[in-house]
Amino acid sequence: MQRTTDMPDSITTTLTYLVKHDAKPYVHTEALTGASEPRYFAEQEERDVTIYNGRPLVDSLSLDKQGFELHRRDTVVDDLYDDTSVESVYYAEVEALIKELTGASRVVIFDHTRRTDAEQRGVRGPASRVHNDYTERSGLERVRDVLGSEQADALAAMPVAQINLWRPISGPVKRSPLALLDASTLDPDDLLATDLIYPDRTGEIYHLAYNPRQRWYYFPDMRRDEALLIKGYDSRHDGRARFTPHTAFQDPHTPPGAPPRESIEVRTLAFFG
C-alpha cells in the first residue's frame, strides 16, 4: 500500500456541505419520493478543499484518532454481488477482521450496501454530500434496533462502536473515490443533525458544515484486496474519535473512460470489554 510515483500528494476538488441554520434540515428519501435521488430541504454549498493522499500515512492511522484505517486484506469471495456468499462467507471474514484489528470482544453485522456510480438498477449511487451515518441519538437507537431492547440493556455497560468495512468490488477505483475527514480535526459544532424521512419512520444522520480547519484524506487507486475501516459512532466520551464524516468526490485526475466505481460496505456493531 505504499505511495507510487504517479499518485499526487494532494488534490483540490469540490465537496458539498450543508449551511448552518436554526431550522433542522431534513431529507425525503428515495423510498418516500420514488425518485432516483433523495430530496433535500436544507441549504447546500460547495467548497473547494484539499484532499491529501493518505497512503504515506497508512501505518500511523487509527480508528480512535483519525476515525479510519486502511489494511491490505483480501477476501475469498469471488462474487461480492452474490448475497448468499456475502452473508455466509464474507460476513465471517469481516467479523474476524474487525475483532483482530480493534480488539472487540463481540462484533454484530447488521447489513451491507453496494454502491456504484454507473446507472445500475437496484444498486445505490455513491453518497455525494459530506455526512456521517449516525448521530449521538441514532447511534444508540441502532444498537437497540439490531439487538432488541432486552439484549441492548444487558450490554449497556459495554462500550460500543459502529464500524463500516468498505471495499471495492473491482478496482483500482478511479471514479468517485471516498474522502474521509480526519476526526481529530472535526469541530462537533459543525455536525448538523438531519432527519431522514422514510415512508414508515424517521432516521437521523449528521451532515457537515464547512470549516477551514478540517483536513481530508483519500486513498487513490483502492483495490479489491484492501479493506477500509470507518468509525461511524462510538459510545465512549474519552477523547477518541466518535464520528467520521465522509463523502464520494470527483477526482480531477480521473482518466477519460475510467470504469464505474463499485463498492460494498458492511455495517457492524463492535462491543468492547
PDB file of C-alpha atoms in Angstrom:
ATOM      1  CA  MET A   1       0.000   0.000   0.000  1.00  0.00           C
ATOM      2  CA  GLN A   2       2.946   2.308  -0.479  1.00  0.00           C
ATOM      3  CA  ARG A   3       2.586   5.503  -2.423  1.00  0.00           C
ATOM      4  CA  THR A   4       3.581   5.247  -6.067  1.00  0.00           C
ATOM      5  CA  THR A   5       5.203   7.941  -8.158  1.00  0.00           C
ATOM      6  CA  ASP A   6       2.065   8.650 -10.204  1.00  0.00           C
ATOM      7  CA  MET A   7      -0.077   9.394  -7.133  1.00  0.00           C
ATOM      8  CA  PRO A   8      -0.255  13.091  -6.195  1.00  0.00           C
ATOM      9  CA  ASP A   9       0.443  14.211  -2.635  1.00  0.00           C
ATOM     10  CA  SER A  10      -2.898  16.034  -2.657  1.00  0.00           C
ATOM     11  CA  ILE A  11      -5.669  17.171  -4.951  1.00  0.00           C
ATOM     12  CA  THR A  12      -8.059  20.112  -4.918  1.00  0.00           C
ATOM     13  CA  THR A  13     -11.698  19.404  -5.588  1.00  0.00           C
ATOM     14  CA  THR A  14     -15.193  20.448  -4.530  1.00  0.00           C
ATOM     15  CA  LEU A  15     -17.186  18.916  -1.674  1.00  0.00           C
ATOM     16  CA  THR A  16     -20.846  19.525  -0.881  1.00  0.00           C
ATOM     17  CA  TYR A  17     -21.699  20.714   2.642  1.00  0.00           C
ATOM     18  CA  LEU A  18     -24.809  21.959   4.403  1.00  0.00           C
ATOM     19  CA  VAL A  19     -25.091  25.511   5.709  1.00  0.00           C
ATOM     20  CA  LYS A  20     -25.897  26.074   9.382  1.00  0.00           C
ATOM     21  CA  HIS A  21     -29.390  27.415  10.093  1.00  0.00           C
ATOM     22  CA  ASP A  22     -31.662  27.452  13.120  1.00  0.00           C
ATOM     23  CA  ALA A  23     -34.138  25.070  11.479  1.00  0.00           C
ATOM     24  CA  LYS A  24     -33.220  21.385  11.492  1.00  0.00           C
ATOM     25  CA  PRO A  25     -32.504  20.091   7.972  1.00  0.00           C
ATOM     26  CA  TYR A  26     -34.429  17.113   6.660  1.00  0.00           C
ATOM     27  CA  VAL A  27     -34.375  14.800   3.675  1.00  0.00           C
ATOM     28  CA  HIS A  28     -37.151  12.944   1.893  1.00  0.00           C
ATOM     29  CA  THR A  29     -35.564   9.617   0.983  1.00  0.00           C
ATOM     30  CA  GLU A  30     -35.887   7.858  -2.365  1.00  0.00           C
ATOM     31  CA  ALA A  31     -38.211   5.342  -0.700  1.00  0.00           C
ATOM     32  CA  LEU A  32     -40.592   8.198   0.148  1.00  0.00           C
ATOM     33  CA  THR A  33     -40.404  10.156  -3.115  1.00  0.00           C
ATOM     34  CA  GLY A  34     -39.987   7.295  -5.584  1.00  0.00           C
ATOM     35  CA  ALA A  35     -37.280   9.348  -7.308  1.00  0.00           C
ATOM     36  CA  SER A  36     -33.735   8.243  -8.078  1.00  0.00           C
ATOM     37  CA  GLU A  37     -32.284  10.782  -5.644  1.00  0.00           C
ATOM     38  CA  PRO A  38     -33.334  11.949  -2.166  1.00  0.00           C
ATOM     39  CA  ARG A  39     -34.887  15.417  -1.894  1.00  0.00           C
ATOM     40  CA  TYR A  40     -33.070  17.810   0.425  1.00  0.00           C
ATOM     41  CA  PHE A  41     -34.759  20.512   2.489  1.00  0.00           C
ATOM     42  CA  ALA A  42     -31.616  22.338   3.518  1.00  0.00           C
ATOM     43  CA  GLU A  43     -29.245  24.921   2.129  1.00  0.00           C
ATOM     44  CA  GLN A  44     -26.246  23.315   0.490  1.00  0.00           C
ATOM     45  CA  GLU A  45     -22.966  24.837  -0.561  1.00  0.00           C
ATOM     46  CA  GLU A  46     -19.935  23.674  -2.483  1.00  0.00           C
ATOM     47  CA  ARG A  47     -16.461  24.377  -1.152  1.00  0.00           C
ATOM     48  CA  ASP A  48     -13.053  23.870  -2.687  1.00  0.00           C
ATOM     49  CA  VAL A  49     -10.956  21.690  -0.392  1.00  0.00           C
ATOM     50  CA  THR A  50      -7.584  19.986  -0.438  1.00  0.00           C
ATOM     51  CA  ILE A  51      -7.709  16.214  -0.035  1.00  0.00           C
ATOM     52  CA  TYR A  52      -4.429  14.576   0.949  1.00  0.00           C
ATOM     53  CA  ASN A  53      -3.142  11.201  -0.162  1.00  0.00           C
ATOM     54  CA  GLY A  54      -3.426   9.003   2.921  1.00  0.00           C
ATOM     55  CA  ARG A  55      -1.211   6.196   1.645  1.00  0.00           C
ATOM     56  CA  PRO A  56       2.078   7.580   3.016  1.00  0.00           C
ATOM     57  CA  LEU A  57       0.437   7.718   6.477  1.00  0.00           C
ATOM     58  CA  VAL A  58      -1.328   4.369   6.383  1.00  0.00           C
ATOM     59  CA  ASP A  59       0.779   2.764   9.133  1.00  0.00           C
ATOM     60  CA  SER A  60       0.043   5.594  11.575  1.00  0.00           C
ATOM     61  CA  LEU A  61      -3.716   5.908  11.034  1.00  0.00           C
ATOM     62  CA  SER A  62      -6.052   4.877  13.840  1.00  0.00           C
ATOM     63  CA  LEU A  63      -9.786   4.379  14.226  1.00  0.00           C
ATOM     64  CA  ASP A  64      -9.525   6.089  17.592  1.00  0.00           C
ATOM     65  CA  LYS A  65      -7.711   9.193  16.306  1.00  0.00           C
ATOM     66  CA  GLN A  66      -8.467   9.791  12.628  1.00  0.00           C
ATOM     67  CA  GLY A  67     -11.564   7.558  12.612  1.00  0.00           C
ATOM     68  CA  PHE A  68     -10.402   5.311   9.776  1.00  0.00           C
ATOM     69  CA  GLU A  69      -7.755   2.732   8.864  1.00  0.00           C
ATOM     70  CA  LEU A  70      -6.697   1.017   5.641  1.00  0.00           C
ATOM     71  CA  HIS A  71      -5.464  -2.583   5.595  1.00  0.00           C
ATOM     72  CA  ARG A  72      -4.330  -4.982   2.893  1.00  0.00           C
ATOM     73  CA  ARG A  73      -6.768  -7.830   3.458  1.00  0.00           C
ATOM     74  CA  ASP A  74      -8.256  -9.812   0.589  1.00  0.00           C
ATOM     75  CA  THR A  75     -11.461 -11.836   0.590  1.00  0.00           C
ATOM     76  CA  VAL A  76     -12.009 -15.390  -0.597  1.00  0.00           C
ATOM     77  CA  VAL A  77     -15.412 -14.407  -2.004  1.00  0.00           C
ATOM     78  CA  ASP A  78     -15.210 -14.218  -5.788  1.00  0.00           C
ATOM     79  CA  ASP A  79     -18.579 -12.554  -6.397  1.00  0.00           C
ATOM     80  CA  LEU A  80     -19.408  -9.753  -3.977  1.00  0.00           C
ATOM     81  CA  TYR A  81     -22.747  -9.262  -5.763  1.00  0.00           C
ATOM     82  CA  ASP A  82     -23.853 -12.706  -4.568  1.00  0.00           C
ATOM     83  CA  ASP A  83     -25.799 -12.129  -1.351  1.00  0.00           C
ATOM     84  CA  THR A  84     -25.583 -15.779  -0.337  1.00  0.00           C
ATOM     85  CA  SER A  85     -21.773 -15.748  -0.485  1.00  0.00           C
ATOM     86  CA  VAL A  86     -21.593 -12.344   1.168  1.00  0.00           C
ATOM     87  CA  GLU A  87     -23.767 -13.374   4.106  1.00  0.00           C
ATOM     88  CA  SER A  88     -22.407 -16.910   4.550  1.00  0.00           C
ATOM     89  CA  VAL A  89     -18.693 -16.276   3.932  1.00  0.00           C
ATOM     90  CA  TYR A  90     -17.841 -12.579   3.728  1.00  0.00           C
ATOM     91  CA  TYR A  91     -19.649 -11.660   6.940  1.00  0.00           C
ATOM     92  CA  ALA A  92     -17.486 -14.133   8.866  1.00  0.00           C
ATOM     93  CA  GLU A  93     -14.354 -12.607   7.324  1.00  0.00           C
ATOM     94  CA  VAL A  94     -15.485  -9.120   8.310  1.00  0.00           C
ATOM     95  CA  GLU A  95     -16.314 -10.176  11.870  1.00  0.00           C
ATOM     96  CA  ALA A  96     -12.914 -11.830  12.334  1.00  0.00           C
ATOM     97  CA  LEU A  97     -11.038  -8.899  10.804  1.00  0.00           C
ATOM     98  CA  ILE A  98     -12.711  -6.274  12.974  1.00  0.00           C
ATOM     99  CA  LYS A  99     -12.108  -8.341  16.104  1.00  0.00           C
ATOM    100  CA  GLU A 100      -8.446  -8.731  15.156  1.00  0.00           C
ATOM    101  CA  LEU A 101      -7.843  -5.072  14.312  1.00  0.00           C
ATOM    102  CA  THR A 102      -9.851  -3.434  17.104  1.00  0.00           C
ATOM    103  CA  GLY A 103      -9.736  -5.907  19.982  1.00  0.00           C
ATOM    104  CA  ALA A 104     -13.537  -6.058  20.078  1.00  0.00           C
ATOM    105  CA  SER A 105     -14.908  -8.965  22.089  1.00  0.00           C
ATOM    106  CA  ARG A 106     -18.080  -9.187  20.027  1.00  0.00           C
ATOM    107  CA  VAL A 107     -18.984  -7.993  16.518  1.00  0.00           C
ATOM    108  CA  VAL A 108     -22.555  -7.955  15.217  1.00  0.00           C
ATOM    109  CA  ILE A 109     -23.093  -7.439  11.485  1.00  0.00           C
ATOM    110  CA  PHE A 110     -26.475  -5.950  10.649  1.00  0.00           C
ATOM    111  CA  ASP A 111     -26.444  -5.182   6.912  1.00  0.00           C
ATOM    112  CA  HIS A 112     -24.448  -4.447   3.782  1.00  0.00           C
ATOM    113  CA  THR A 113     -24.834  -1.989   0.920  1.00  0.00           C
ATOM    114  CA  ARG A 114     -23.394  -1.911  -2.575  1.00  0.00           C
ATOM    115  CA  ARG A 115     -22.798   1.325  -4.442  1.00  0.00           C
ATOM    116  CA  THR A 116     -21.830   2.220  -7.980  1.00  0.00           C
ATOM    117  CA  ASP A 117     -21.715   5.459  -9.948  1.00  0.00           C
ATOM    118  CA  ALA A 118     -22.937   3.569 -13.020  1.00  0.00           C
ATOM    119  CA  GLU A 119     -26.640   3.739 -13.803  1.00  0.00           C
ATOM    120  CA  GLN A 120     -27.449   0.297 -12.468  1.00  0.00           C
ATOM    121  CA  ARG A 121     -30.955  -0.530 -11.317  1.00  0.00           C
ATOM    122  CA  GLY A 122     -31.182  -1.740  -7.734  1.00  0.00           C
ATOM    123  CA  VAL A 123     -27.706  -0.518  -6.696  1.00  0.00           C
ATOM    124  CA  ARG A 124     -27.314   2.720  -4.768  1.00  0.00           C
ATOM    125  CA  GLY A 125     -25.113   5.522  -6.024  1.00  0.00           C
ATOM    126  CA  PRO A 126     -22.194   6.956  -4.041  1.00  0.00           C
ATOM    127  CA  ALA A 127     -23.245   9.499  -1.402  1.00  0.00           C
ATOM    128  CA  SER A 128     -22.279  12.909  -2.755  1.00  0.00           C
ATOM    129  CA  ARG A 129     -22.717  15.112   0.330  1.00  0.00           C
ATOM    130  CA  VAL A 130     -20.462  15.145   3.368  1.00  0.00           C
ATOM    131  CA  HIS A 131     -22.213  13.056   6.005  1.00  0.00           C
ATOM    132  CA  ASN A 132     -21.836  10.656   8.907  1.00  0.00           C
ATOM    133  CA  ASP A 133     -24.140   7.640   9.025  1.00  0.00           C
ATOM    134  CA  TYR A 134     -25.133   8.021  12.685  1.00  0.00           C
ATOM    135  CA  THR A 135     -25.669  10.732  15.272  1.00  0.00           C
ATOM    136  CA  GLU A 136     -25.445  10.789  19.044  1.00  0.00           C
ATOM    137  CA  ARG A 137     -29.089   9.735  19.133  1.00  0.00           C
ATOM    138  CA  SER A 138     -29.344   7.350  16.198  1.00  0.00           C
ATOM    139  CA  GLY A 139     -26.144   5.501  17.106  1.00  0.00           C
ATOM    140  CA  LEU A 140     -27.718   4.267  20.327  1.00  0.00           C
ATOM    141  CA  GLU A 141     -31.034   3.650  18.579  1.00  0.00           C
ATOM    142  CA  ARG A 142     -29.288   1.431  16.050  1.00  0.00           C
ATOM    143  CA  VAL A 143     -27.922  -0.755  18.859  1.00  0.00           C
ATOM    144  CA  ARG A 144     -31.443  -1.283  20.210  1.00  0.00           C
ATOM    145  CA  ASP A 145     -32.895  -1.838  16.727  1.00  0.00           C
ATOM    146  CA  VAL A 146     -30.308  -4.510  15.918  1.00  0.00           C
ATOM    147  CA  LEU A 147     -30.154  -6.319  19.259  1.00  0.00           C
ATOM    148  CA  GLY A 148     -33.602  -5.713  20.692  1.00  0.00           C
ATOM    149  CA  SER A 149     -34.258  -3.904  23.958  1.00  0.00           C
ATOM    150  CA  GLU A 150     -33.530  -6.836  26.270  1.00  0.00           C
ATOM    151  CA  GLN A 151     -30.128  -7.662  24.810  1.00  0.00           C
ATOM    152  CA  ALA A 152     -29.220  -3.987  24.398  1.00  0.00           C
ATOM    153  CA  ASP A 153     -29.953  -3.421  28.082  1.00  0.00           C
ATOM    154  CA  ALA A 154     -27.798  -6.421  29.013  1.00  0.00           C
ATOM    155  CA  LEU A 155     -24.870  -4.978  27.040  1.00  0.00           C
ATOM    156  CA  ALA A 156     -25.448  -1.356  28.041  1.00  0.00           C
ATOM    157  CA  ALA A 157     -22.331  -1.263  30.232  1.00  0.00           C
ATOM    158  CA  MET A 158     -20.073  -2.299  27.341  1.00  0.00           C
ATOM    159  CA  PRO A 159     -18.567   0.368  25.077  1.00  0.00           C
ATOM    160  CA  VAL A 160     -19.824   0.012  21.519  1.00  0.00           C
ATOM    161  CA  ALA A 161     -18.641   1.409  18.197  1.00  0.00           C
ATOM    162  CA  GLN A 162     -20.369   1.320  14.836  1.00  0.00           C
ATOM    163  CA  ILE A 163     -17.715   0.395  12.245  1.00  0.00           C
ATOM    164  CA  ASN A 164     -18.116   0.047   8.489  1.00  0.00           C
ATOM    165  CA  LEU A 165     -15.829  -2.111   6.385  1.00  0.00           C
ATOM    166  CA  TRP A 166     -15.662  -0.602   2.879  1.00  0.00           C
ATOM    167  CA  ARG A 167     -14.105  -2.468  -0.042  1.00  0.00           C
ATOM    168  CA  PRO A 168     -14.007  -2.026  -3.826  1.00  0.00           C
ATOM    169  CA  ILE A 169     -15.870  -4.791  -5.633  1.00  0.00           C
ATOM    170  CA  SER A 170     -13.479  -4.238  -8.504  1.00  0.00           C
ATOM    171  CA  GLY A 171     -10.510  -1.962  -8.831  1.00  0.00           C
ATOM    172  CA  PRO A 172      -8.475   0.054  -8.867  1.00  0.00           C
ATOM    173  CA  VAL A 173     -11.025   2.762  -8.038  1.00  0.00           C
ATOM    174  CA  LYS A 174     -10.650   5.638 -10.488  1.00  0.00           C
ATOM    175  CA  ARG A 175     -14.099   7.253 -10.290  1.00  0.00           C
ATOM    176  CA  SER A 176     -15.963   8.655  -7.277  1.00  0.00           C
ATOM    177  CA  PRO A 177     -13.359   7.742  -4.636  1.00  0.00           C
ATOM    178  CA  LEU A 178     -14.092   8.230  -0.955  1.00  0.00           C
ATOM    179  CA  ALA A 179     -12.893  11.260   1.018  1.00  0.00           C
ATOM    180  CA  LEU A 180     -12.604  10.889   4.803  1.00  0.00           C
ATOM    181  CA  LEU A 181     -12.361  13.647   7.366  1.00  0.00           C
ATOM    182  CA  ASP A 182      -9.566  13.293   9.895  1.00  0.00           C
ATOM    183  CA  ALA A 183     -11.757  13.094  13.000  1.00  0.00           C
ATOM    184  CA  SER A 184      -9.094  14.850  15.064  1.00  0.00           C
ATOM    185  CA  THR A 185      -9.842  17.998  13.002  1.00  0.00           C
ATOM    186  CA  LEU A 186     -13.619  17.771  13.480  1.00  0.00           C
ATOM    187  CA  ASP A 187     -15.376  20.507  15.452  1.00  0.00           C
ATOM    188  CA  PRO A 188     -18.521  18.892  16.924  1.00  0.00           C
ATOM    189  CA  ASP A 189     -20.368  22.182  16.410  1.00  0.00           C
ATOM    190  CA  ASP A 190     -20.080  21.588  12.651  1.00  0.00           C
ATOM    191  CA  LEU A 191     -22.127  18.367  12.835  1.00  0.00           C
ATOM    192  CA  LEU A 192     -25.683  19.099  11.670  1.00  0.00           C
ATOM    193  CA  ALA A 193     -28.270  16.531  12.750  1.00  0.00           C
ATOM    194  CA  THR A 194     -30.563  15.850   9.789  1.00  0.00           C
ATOM    195  CA  ASP A 195     -33.837  13.931   9.715  1.00  0.00           C
ATOM    196  CA  LEU A 196     -34.121  11.170   7.098  1.00  0.00           C
ATOM    197  CA  ILE A 197     -37.817  10.748   6.406  1.00  0.00           C
ATOM    198  CA  TYR A 198     -38.921   7.318   5.200  1.00  0.00           C
ATOM    199  CA  PRO A 199     -42.488   6.190   4.490  1.00  0.00           C
ATOM    200  CA  ASP A 200     -42.719   4.390   7.845  1.00  0.00           C
ATOM    201  CA  ARG A 201     -40.120   6.025  10.091  1.00  0.00           C
ATOM    202  CA  THR A 202     -37.713   8.917  10.566  1.00  0.00           C
ATOM    203  CA  GLY A 203     -33.994   8.331  10.985  1.00  0.00           C
ATOM    204  CA  GLU A 204     -31.210  10.770  11.729  1.00  0.00           C
ATOM    205  CA  ILE A 205     -27.718  11.317  10.303  1.00  0.00           C
ATOM    206  CA  TYR A 206     -25.158  14.080  10.522  1.00  0.00           C
ATOM    207  CA  HIS A 207     -24.317  16.350   7.652  1.00  0.00           C
ATOM    208  CA  LEU A 208     -21.369  18.698   7.990  1.00  0.00           C
ATOM    209  CA  ALA A 209     -20.831  22.442   7.831  1.00  0.00           C
ATOM    210  CA  TYR A 210     -17.620  23.693   6.266  1.00  0.00           C
ATOM    211  CA  ASN A 211     -14.700  24.643   8.489  1.00  0.00           C
ATOM    212  CA  PRO A 212     -11.281  25.606   7.102  1.00  0.00           C
ATOM    213  CA  ARG A 213      -9.581  23.593   9.879  1.00  0.00           C
ATOM    214  CA  GLN A 214     -10.960  20.329   8.510  1.00  0.00           C
ATOM    215  CA  ARG A 215      -8.339  18.022   6.984  1.00  0.00           C
ATOM    216  CA  TRP A 216      -9.350  15.463   4.382  1.00  0.00           C
ATOM    217  CA  TYR A 217      -7.736  12.252   3.130  1.00  0.00           C
ATOM    218  CA  TYR A 218      -8.320   9.679   0.414  1.00  0.00           C
ATOM    219  CA  PHE A 219      -6.634   6.517  -0.787  1.00  0.00           C
ATOM    220  CA  PRO A 220      -6.062   6.698  -4.548  1.00  0.00           C
ATOM    221  CA  ASP A 221      -6.476   3.590  -6.682  1.00  0.00           C
ATOM    222  CA  MET A 222      -8.007   1.449  -3.948  1.00  0.00           C
ATOM    223  CA  ARG A 223      -8.020  -2.217  -4.881  1.00  0.00           C
ATOM    224  CA  ARG A 224     -10.217  -5.183  -4.124  1.00  0.00           C
ATOM    225  CA  ASP A 225      -7.679  -6.621  -1.683  1.00  0.00           C
ATOM    226  CA  GLU A 226      -7.823  -3.505   0.519  1.00  0.00           C
ATOM    227  CA  ALA A 227     -10.246  -3.046   3.406  1.00  0.00           C
ATOM    228  CA  LEU A 228     -11.114   0.414   4.720  1.00  0.00           C
ATOM    229  CA  LEU A 229     -12.489   0.624   8.269  1.00  0.00           C
ATOM    230  CA  ILE A 230     -14.586   3.713   9.072  1.00  0.00           C
ATOM    231  CA  LYS A 231     -15.963   4.554  12.501  1.00  0.00           C
ATOM    232  CA  GLY A 232     -19.498   5.925  12.335  1.00  0.00           C
ATOM    233  CA  TYR A 233     -20.239   6.142  16.051  1.00  0.00           C
ATOM    234  CA  ASP A 234     -18.564   5.454  19.379  1.00  0.00           C
ATOM    235  CA  SER A 235     -20.364   5.467  22.722  1.00  0.00           C
ATOM    236  CA  ARG A 236     -17.217   6.482  24.610  1.00  0.00           C
ATOM    237  CA  HIS A 237     -16.643  10.126  25.573  1.00  0.00           C
ATOM    238  CA  ASP A 238     -12.939   9.942  26.363  1.00  0.00           C
ATOM    239  CA  GLY A 239     -11.310  11.976  23.595  1.00  0.00           C
ATOM    240  CA  ARG A 240     -11.183   9.270  20.948  1.00  0.00           C
ATOM    241  CA  ALA A 241     -12.772   9.706  17.508  1.00  0.00           C
ATOM    242  CA  ARG A 242     -16.527   9.233  17.676  1.00  0.00           C
ATOM    243  CA  PHE A 243     -17.764  10.237  14.205  1.00  0.00           C
ATOM    244  CA  THR A 244     -16.029  10.202  10.799  1.00  0.00           C
ATOM    245  CA  PRO A 245     -17.721  12.334   8.123  1.00  0.00           C
ATOM    246  CA  HIS A 246     -17.051  11.172   4.583  1.00  0.00           C
ATOM    247  CA  THR A 247     -18.263  11.570   1.012  1.00  0.00           C
ATOM    248  CA  ALA A 248     -17.663  10.469  -2.542  1.00  0.00           C
ATOM    249  CA  PHE A 249     -15.997  13.140  -4.677  1.00  0.00           C
ATOM    250  CA  GLN A 250     -14.944  13.877  -8.225  1.00  0.00           C
ATOM    251  CA  ASP A 251     -11.213  13.333  -8.672  1.00  0.00           C
ATOM    252  CA  PRO A 252      -9.814  15.770 -11.263  1.00  0.00           C
ATOM    253  CA  HIS A 253      -7.219  13.128 -12.175  1.00  0.00           C
ATOM    254  CA  THR A 254      -9.823  10.548 -13.221  1.00  0.00           C
ATOM    255  CA  PRO A 255      -8.879   9.435 -16.744  1.00  0.00           C
ATOM    256  CA  PRO A 256     -11.486   9.595 -19.531  1.00  0.00           C
ATOM    257  CA  GLY A 257     -13.386   6.356 -19.886  1.00  0.00           C
ATOM    258  CA  ALA A 258     -12.494   5.112 -16.398  1.00  0.00           C
ATOM    259  CA  PRO A 259     -14.762   2.253 -15.281  1.00  0.00           C
ATOM    260  CA  PRO A 260     -17.518   2.972 -12.740  1.00  0.00           C
ATOM    261  CA  ARG A 261     -16.784   2.686  -9.059  1.00  0.00           C
ATOM    262  CA  GLU A 262     -18.256  -0.439  -7.500  1.00  0.00           C
ATOM    263  CA  SER A 263     -18.019  -0.924  -3.746  1.00  0.00           C
ATOM    264  CA  ILE A 264     -19.543  -2.861  -0.870  1.00  0.00           C
ATOM    265  CA  GLU A 265     -19.757  -1.700   2.731  1.00  0.00           C
ATOM    266  CA  VAL A 266     -20.653  -3.947   5.650  1.00  0.00           C
ATOM    267  CA  ARG A 267     -22.025  -2.238   8.746  1.00  0.00           C
ATOM    268  CA  THR A 268     -21.224  -3.631  12.167  1.00  0.00           C
ATOM    269  CA  LEU A 269     -21.511  -3.015  15.888  1.00  0.00           C
ATOM    270  CA  ALA A 270     -18.304  -3.752  17.798  1.00  0.00           C
ATOM    271  CA  PHE A 271     -18.518  -4.279  21.571  1.00  0.00           C
ATOM    272  CA  PHE A 272     -15.552  -3.954  23.912  1.00  0.00           C
ATOM    273  CA  GLY A 273     -14.949  -5.444  27.336  1.00  0.00           C
TER     274      GLY A 273
END
